[in-house]
């Protein structure tokens, strides 16, 4: 398929990108790695009139530890997360999950901010940021705001980002407890049929591909907080979810996978 015609602009800075978004409104889209947006354009699921290329903004590509959290520039690539010594010491869950995204070609182009802004419920990294209790920093013409990951995802490929805003940074707490990520898929590079991220010894648990957005497994977190065993907490993993039906699995099978994978992830994170 061939995308619809579009204009192309290269952003010289984050401020320049934001000004272009403000100028063109919902007719403009930001282009970073392109692995999500370009396929949608080829299938005419997205038809932006203007692409604003932000992939060359190196000042939004960093990983650093500061004041009890890790600050990550929105244009940091998956491969940089995967090989980060800072994350290896202070947030190994995010480092590990990044290593499971797609294949090397995807990880060398895809960016953390682009993945989060795309808001795909089948994506790995949004679930990790959710479980970690992360915060997303968005910047627009009216200034900067911080958005809790819990409040960011609103629907299938939808978020609270305004048309004239862009993500500039992601903040996650320094790891303080056991962690694990379980991903069930047919091939190593495939999207997860179901995935489970566990952070901070079970205080944060999130689910992949169990609804129209990445989901916190609130019932599991409440059970762990109340002293439940991993098995008992996993038994309520499907509560509050709305598992999709597709060629890979029916909802009942996804709910079964969620219970199995949550128990495995909790056990691996040190919850008996």
mmCIF file of N, CA and C in Angstrom, residues 66-159:
data_model
loop_
_atom_site.group_PDB
_atom_site.id
_atom_site.type_symbol
_atom_site.label_atom_id
_atom_site.label_comp_id
_atom_site.label_asym_id
_atom_site.label_seq_id
_atom_site.Cartn_x
_atom_site.Cartn_y
_atom_site.Cartn_z
ATOM 1 N N UNK A 66 18.568 10.621 38.754
ATOM 2 C CA UNK A 66 18.563 11.875 39.481
ATOM 3 C C UNK A 66 17.417 11.908 40.480
ATOM 4 N N UNK A 67 17.721 12.291 41.711
ATOM 5 C CA UNK A 67 16.708 12.523 42.758
ATOM 6 C C UNK A 67 15.755 11.343 42.954
ATOM 7 N N UNK A 68 16.305 10.125 42.980
ATOM 8 C CA UNK A 68 15.497 8.954 43.281
ATOM 9 C C UNK A 68 14.714 8.379 42.124
ATOM 10 N N UNK A 69 14.934 8.909 40.922
ATOM 11 C CA UNK A 69 14.252 8.343 39.763
ATOM 12 C C UNK A 69 15.194 8.331 38.562
ATOM 13 N N UNK A 70 14.757 7.640 37.517
ATOM 14 C CA UNK A 70 15.487 7.605 36.259
ATOM 15 C C UNK A 70 14.756 8.507 35.272
ATOM 16 N N UNK A 71 15.464 9.444 34.675
ATOM 17 C CA UNK A 71 14.897 10.316 33.644
ATOM 18 C C UNK A 71 15.376 9.830 32.285
ATOM 19 N N UNK A 72 14.424 9.621 31.373
ATOM 20 C CA UNK A 72 14.731 9.072 30.052
ATOM 21 C C UNK A 72 14.150 9.997 28.998
ATOM 22 N N UNK A 73 14.985 10.466 28.101
ATOM 23 C CA UNK A 73 14.501 11.302 27.014
ATOM 24 C C UNK A 73 13.548 10.533 26.122
ATOM 25 N N UNK A 74 12.519 11.207 25.634
ATOM 26 C CA UNK A 74 11.461 10.532 24.881
ATOM 27 C C UNK A 74 11.969 9.892 23.597
ATOM 28 N N UNK A 75 13.070 10.400 23.041
ATOM 29 C CA UNK A 75 13.583 9.855 21.787
ATOM 30 C C UNK A 75 14.698 8.841 22.009
ATOM 31 N N UNK A 76 14.850 8.375 23.233
ATOM 32 C CA UNK A 76 15.795 7.297 23.517
ATOM 33 C C UNK A 76 15.312 6.025 22.844
ATOM 34 N N UNK A 77 16.186 5.386 22.108
ATOM 35 C CA UNK A 77 15.798 4.197 21.342
ATOM 36 C C UNK A 77 15.774 2.963 22.235
ATOM 37 N N UNK A 78 14.997 1.972 21.800
ATOM 38 C CA UNK A 78 14.862 0.745 22.576
ATOM 39 C C UNK A 78 16.219 0.093 22.819
ATOM 40 N N UNK A 79 17.088 0.105 21.814
ATOM 41 C CA UNK A 79 18.386 -0.541 21.978
ATOM 42 C C UNK A 79 19.235 0.166 23.030
ATOM 43 N N UNK A 80 19.031 1.478 23.190
ATOM 44 C CA UNK A 80 19.756 2.212 24.226
ATOM 45 C C UNK A 80 19.235 1.842 25.612
ATOM 46 N N UNK A 81 17.937 1.587 25.727
ATOM 47 C CA UNK A 81 17.388 1.080 26.984
ATOM 48 C C UNK A 81 17.939 -0.321 27.271
ATOM 49 N N UNK A 82 17.961 -1.132 26.237
ATOM 50 C CA UNK A 82 18.385 -2.528 26.360
ATOM 51 C C UNK A 82 19.823 -2.644 26.864
ATOM 52 N N UNK A 83 20.683 -1.712 26.488
ATOM 53 C CA UNK A 83 22.112 -1.809 26.819
ATOM 54 C C UNK A 83 22.550 -0.777 27.858
ATOM 55 N N UNK A 84 21.603 -0.185 28.556
ATOM 56 C CA UNK A 84 21.927 0.863 29.517
ATOM 57 C C UNK A 84 22.423 0.291 30.843
ATOM 58 N N UNK A 85 23.622 0.682 31.265
ATOM 59 C CA UNK A 85 24.130 0.293 32.579
ATOM 60 C C UNK A 85 23.348 0.984 33.688
ATOM 61 N N UNK A 86 22.883 2.204 33.434
ATOM 62 C CA UNK A 86 22.091 2.915 34.435
ATOM 63 C C UNK A 86 20.824 2.132 34.745
ATOM 64 N N UNK A 87 20.106 1.694 33.701
ATOM 65 C CA UNK A 87 18.892 0.905 33.932
ATOM 66 C C UNK A 87 19.228 -0.454 34.528
ATOM 67 N N UNK A 88 20.335 -1.043 34.111
ATOM 68 C CA UNK A 88 20.714 -2.337 34.661
ATOM 69 C C UNK A 88 20.861 -2.294 36.164
ATOM 70 N N UNK A 89 21.363 -1.177 36.690
ATOM 71 C CA UNK A 89 21.556 -1.037 38.138
ATOM 72 C C UNK A 89 20.297 -0.543 38.852
ATOM 73 N N UNK A 90 19.573 0.369 38.215
ATOM 74 C CA UNK A 90 18.513 1.081 38.932
ATOM 75 C C UNK A 90 17.096 0.746 38.485
ATOM 76 N N UNK A 91 16.937 0.154 37.304
ATOM 77 C CA UNK A 91 15.588 -0.197 36.820
ATOM 78 C C UNK A 91 15.687 -1.347 35.829
ATOM 79 N N UNK A 92 16.089 -2.539 36.294
ATOM 80 C CA UNK A 92 16.324 -3.652 35.365
ATOM 81 C C UNK A 92 15.085 -4.127 34.620
ATOM 82 N N UNK A 93 13.889 -3.898 35.172
ATOM 83 C CA UNK A 93 12.671 -4.315 34.467
ATOM 84 C C UNK A 93 12.581 -3.614 33.112
ATOM 85 N N UNK A 94 12.798 -2.314 33.083
ATOM 86 C CA UNK A 94 12.679 -1.570 31.830
ATOM 87 C C UNK A 94 13.752 -1.998 30.833
ATOM 88 N N UNK A 95 14.943 -2.233 31.314
ATOM 89 C CA UNK A 95 16.035 -2.706 30.455
ATOM 90 C C UNK A 95 15.676 -4.051 29.830
ATOM 91 N N UNK A 96 15.149 -4.967 30.636
ATOM 92 C CA UNK A 96 14.816 -6.303 30.150
ATOM 93 C C UNK A 96 13.663 -6.260 29.147
ATOM 94 N N UNK A 97 12.625 -5.500 29.467
ATOM 95 C CA UNK A 97 11.471 -5.432 28.571
ATOM 96 C C UNK A 97 11.877 -4.845 27.224
ATOM 97 N N UNK A 98 12.743 -3.846 27.232
ATOM 98 C CA UNK A 98 13.200 -3.249 25.971
ATOM 99 C C UNK A 98 13.887 -4.276 25.090
ATOM 100 N N UNK A 99 14.566 -5.244 25.698
ATOM 101 C CA UNK A 99 15.281 -6.263 24.920
ATOM 102 C C UNK A 99 14.342 -7.231 24.228
ATOM 103 N N UNK A 100 13.063 -7.225 24.599
ATOM 104 C CA UNK A 100 12.083 -8.155 24.036
ATOM 105 C C UNK A 100 11.198 -7.515 22.964
ATOM 106 N N UNK A 101 11.415 -6.243 22.695
ATOM 107 C CA UNK A 101 10.586 -5.542 21.713
ATOM 108 C C UNK A 101 11.032 -5.928 20.299
ATOM 109 N N UNK A 102 10.127 -6.489 19.532
ATOM 110 C CA UNK A 102 10.371 -6.762 18.122
ATOM 111 C C UNK A 102 11.662 -7.508 17.861
ATOM 112 N N UNK A 103 12.436 -7.001 16.907
ATOM 113 C CA UNK A 103 13.727 -7.577 16.556
ATOM 114 C C UNK A 103 14.762 -6.451 16.564
ATOM 115 N N UNK A 104 16.048 -6.758 16.324
ATOM 116 C CA UNK A 104 17.062 -5.697 16.409
ATOM 117 C C UNK A 104 16.791 -4.486 15.528
ATOM 118 N N UNK A 105 16.242 -4.683 14.336
ATOM 119 C CA UNK A 105 15.977 -3.536 13.465
ATOM 120 C C UNK A 105 14.922 -2.619 14.073
ATOM 121 N N UNK A 106 13.922 -3.201 14.723
ATOM 122 C CA UNK A 106 12.901 -2.391 15.402
ATOM 123 C C UNK A 106 13.511 -1.652 16.586
ATOM 124 N N UNK A 107 14.325 -2.366 17.373
ATOM 125 C CA UNK A 107 14.896 -1.753 18.571
ATOM 126 C C UNK A 107 15.899 -0.649 18.237
ATOM 127 N N UNK A 108 16.507 -0.698 17.067
ATOM 128 C CA UNK A 108 17.453 0.340 16.682
ATOM 129 C C UNK A 108 16.773 1.593 16.132
ATOM 130 N N UNK A 109 15.485 1.524 15.842
ATOM 131 C CA UNK A 109 14.762 2.686 15.328
ATOM 132 C C UNK A 109 13.670 3.164 16.287
ATOM 133 N N UNK A 110 12.981 2.237 16.939
ATOM 134 C CA UNK A 110 11.869 2.606 17.803
ATOM 135 C C UNK A 110 12.325 3.396 19.013
ATOM 136 N N UNK A 111 11.476 4.319 19.482
ATOM 137 C CA UNK A 111 11.785 5.166 20.631
ATOM 138 C C UNK A 111 10.774 4.940 21.748
ATOM 139 N N UNK A 112 11.225 5.186 22.975
ATOM 140 C CA UNK A 112 10.340 4.999 24.119
ATOM 141 C C UNK A 112 9.151 5.948 24.048
ATOM 142 N N UNK A 113 9.406 7.214 23.743
ATOM 143 C CA UNK A 113 8.304 8.166 23.666
ATOM 144 C C UNK A 113 7.318 7.838 22.572
ATOM 145 N N UNK A 114 7.831 7.401 21.420
ATOM 146 C CA UNK A 114 6.943 7.033 20.326
ATOM 147 C C UNK A 114 6.061 5.856 20.674
ATOM 148 N N UNK A 115 6.646 4.874 21.360
ATOM 149 C CA UNK A 115 5.876 3.704 21.771
ATOM 150 C C UNK A 115 4.772 4.084 22.743
ATOM 151 N N UNK A 116 5.090 4.930 23.710
ATOM 152 C CA UNK A 116 4.080 5.331 24.687
ATOM 153 C C UNK A 116 2.991 6.185 24.042
ATOM 154 N N UNK A 117 3.393 7.115 23.181
ATOM 155 C CA UNK A 117 2.409 7.975 22.525
ATOM 156 C C UNK A 117 1.486 7.180 21.609
ATOM 157 N N UNK A 118 2.006 6.098 21.020
ATOM 158 C CA UNK A 118 1.196 5.256 20.133
ATOM 159 C C UNK A 118 0.087 4.539 20.897
ATOM 160 N N UNK A 119 0.318 4.253 22.175
ATOM 161 C CA UNK A 119 -0.722 3.720 23.074
ATOM 162 C C UNK A 119 -1.330 2.408 22.586
ATOM 163 N N UNK A 120 -0.479 1.501 22.164
ATOM 164 C CA UNK A 120 -0.941 0.189 21.711
ATOM 165 C C UNK A 120 -1.055 -0.745 22.917
ATOM 166 N N UNK A 121 -2.238 -1.313 23.192
ATOM 167 C CA UNK A 121 -2.395 -2.194 24.352
ATOM 168 C C UNK A 121 -1.602 -3.484 24.248
ATOM 169 N N UNK A 122 -1.107 -3.822 23.045
ATOM 170 C CA UNK A 122 -0.315 -5.038 22.873
ATOM 171 C C UNK A 122 1.181 -4.777 22.993
ATOM 172 N N UNK A 123 1.565 -3.551 23.294
ATOM 173 C CA UNK A 123 2.973 -3.173 23.350
ATOM 174 C C UNK A 123 3.569 -3.467 24.722
ATOM 175 N N UNK A 124 4.851 -3.807 24.739
ATOM 176 C CA UNK A 124 5.520 -4.226 25.969
ATOM 177 C C UNK A 124 5.853 -3.054 26.897
ATOM 178 N N UNK A 125 6.500 -2.020 26.354
ATOM 179 C CA UNK A 125 7.046 -0.958 27.198
ATOM 180 C C UNK A 125 5.990 -0.134 27.945
ATOM 181 N N UNK A 126 4.814 0.154 27.354
ATOM 182 C CA UNK A 126 3.808 0.855 28.150
ATOM 183 C C UNK A 126 3.427 0.096 29.425
ATOM 184 N N UNK A 127 3.336 -1.229 29.331
ATOM 185 C CA UNK A 127 2.999 -2.015 30.520
ATOM 186 C C UNK A 127 4.093 -1.915 31.577
ATOM 187 N N UNK A 128 5.353 -1.912 31.137
ATOM 188 C CA UNK A 128 6.456 -1.791 32.087
ATOM 189 C C UNK A 128 6.419 -0.443 32.797
ATOM 190 N N UNK A 129 6.199 0.633 32.037
ATOM 191 C CA UNK A 129 6.137 1.971 32.639
ATOM 192 C C UNK A 129 4.955 2.072 33.593
ATOM 193 N N UNK A 130 3.831 1.440 33.251
ATOM 194 C CA UNK A 130 2.679 1.407 34.145
ATOM 195 C C UNK A 130 3.002 0.705 35.457
ATOM 196 N N UNK A 131 3.569 -0.491 35.372
ATOM 197 C CA UNK A 131 3.871 -1.258 36.573
ATOM 198 C C UNK A 131 4.861 -0.522 37.471
ATOM 199 N N UNK A 132 5.774 0.209 36.861
ATOM 200 C CA UNK A 132 6.780 0.954 37.612
ATOM 201 C C UNK A 132 6.229 2.232 38.239
ATOM 202 N N UNK A 133 5.002 2.598 37.892
ATOM 203 C CA UNK A 133 4.440 3.848 38.400
ATOM 204 C C UNK A 133 5.106 5.058 37.802
ATOM 205 N N UNK A 134 5.371 4.998 36.490
ATOM 206 C CA UNK A 134 6.099 6.053 35.809
ATOM 207 C C UNK A 134 5.288 7.322 35.606
ATOM 208 N N UNK A 135 5.990 8.362 35.208
ATOM 209 C CA UNK A 135 5.400 9.664 34.910
ATOM 210 C C UNK A 135 5.877 10.120 33.531
ATOM 211 N N UNK A 136 4.971 10.637 32.729
ATOM 212 C CA UNK A 136 5.301 11.103 31.389
ATOM 213 C C UNK A 136 5.248 12.622 31.351
ATOM 214 N N UNK A 137 6.270 13.214 30.777
ATOM 215 C CA UNK A 137 6.354 14.670 30.680
ATOM 216 C C UNK A 137 5.979 15.089 29.269
ATOM 217 N N UNK A 138 4.960 15.918 29.154
ATOM 218 C CA UNK A 138 4.498 16.423 27.857
ATOM 219 C C UNK A 138 4.695 17.923 27.796
ATOM 220 N N UNK A 139 5.071 18.399 26.623
ATOM 221 C CA UNK A 139 5.313 19.831 26.433
ATOM 222 C C UNK A 139 4.493 20.336 25.260
ATOM 223 N N UNK A 140 3.868 21.487 25.437
ATOM 224 C CA UNK A 140 3.070 22.105 24.388
ATOM 225 C C UNK A 140 3.217 23.604 24.432
ATOM 226 N N UNK A 141 2.466 24.329 23.623
ATOM 227 C CA UNK A 141 2.581 25.792 23.583
ATOM 228 C C UNK A 141 2.186 26.465 24.883
ATOM 229 N N UNK A 142 1.413 25.767 25.719
ATOM 230 C CA UNK A 142 0.984 26.333 26.996
ATOM 231 C C UNK A 142 1.879 25.911 28.151
ATOM 232 N N UNK A 143 3.003 25.273 27.832
ATOM 233 C CA UNK A 143 3.934 24.874 28.881
ATOM 234 C C UNK A 143 4.068 23.372 29.010
ATOM 235 N N UNK A 144 4.609 22.952 30.123
ATOM 236 C CA UNK A 144 4.929 21.544 30.379
ATOM 237 C C UNK A 144 4.020 20.988 31.463
ATOM 238 N N UNK A 145 3.651 19.719 31.320
ATOM 239 C CA UNK A 145 2.877 19.060 32.365
ATOM 240 C C UNK A 145 3.380 17.634 32.552
ATOM 241 N N UNK A 146 3.190 17.115 33.758
ATOM 242 C CA UNK A 146 3.555 15.749 34.085
ATOM 243 C C UNK A 146 2.284 14.925 34.241
ATOM 244 N N UNK A 147 2.277 13.759 33.613
ATOM 245 C CA UNK A 147 1.084 12.907 33.570
ATOM 246 C C UNK A 147 1.451 11.546 34.134
ATOM 247 N N UNK A 148 0.744 11.099 35.149
ATOM 248 C CA UNK A 148 0.970 9.752 35.672
ATOM 249 C C UNK A 148 0.624 8.734 34.593
ATOM 250 N N UNK A 149 1.442 7.695 34.488
ATOM 251 C CA UNK A 149 1.180 6.664 33.480
ATOM 252 C C UNK A 149 -0.224 6.094 33.637
ATOM 253 N N UNK A 150 -0.713 6.016 34.866
ATOM 254 C CA UNK A 150 -2.071 5.509 35.108
ATOM 255 C C UNK A 150 -3.136 6.328 34.385
ATOM 256 N N UNK A 151 -2.856 7.612 34.174
ATOM 257 C CA UNK A 151 -3.838 8.516 33.584
ATOM 258 C C UNK A 151 -3.596 8.776 32.104
ATOM 259 N N UNK A 152 -2.524 8.229 31.542
ATOM 260 C CA UNK A 152 -2.109 8.613 30.200
ATOM 261 C C UNK A 152 -2.913 7.916 29.106
ATOM 262 N N UNK A 153 -3.151 6.613 29.242
ATOM 263 C CA UNK A 153 -3.783 5.829 28.181
ATOM 264 C C UNK A 153 -5.294 5.880 28.337
ATOM 265 N N UNK A 154 -5.991 6.265 27.273
ATOM 266 C CA UNK A 154 -7.435 6.454 27.369
ATOM 267 C C UNK A 154 -8.246 5.514 26.484
ATOM 268 N N UNK A 155 -7.646 4.912 25.478
ATOM 269 C CA UNK A 155 -8.367 4.027 24.572
ATOM 270 C C UNK A 155 -7.415 3.410 23.579
ATOM 271 N N UNK A 156 -7.974 2.662 22.658
ATOM 272 C CA UNK A 156 -7.168 1.971 21.655
ATOM 273 C C UNK A 156 -6.442 2.997 20.781
ATOM 274 N N UNK A 157 -5.109 3.028 20.888
ATOM 275 C CA UNK A 157 -4.275 4.018 20.186
ATOM 276 C C UNK A 157 -4.620 5.449 20.588
ATOM 277 N N UNK A 158 -5.132 5.648 21.795
ATOM 278 C CA UNK A 158 -5.519 6.982 22.245
ATOM 279 C C UNK A 158 -4.894 7.293 23.598
ATOM 280 N N UNK A 159 -4.558 8.564 23.792
ATOM 281 C CA UNK A 159 -3.981 9.014 25.055
ATOM 282 C C UNK A 159 -4.477 10.419 25.366
#
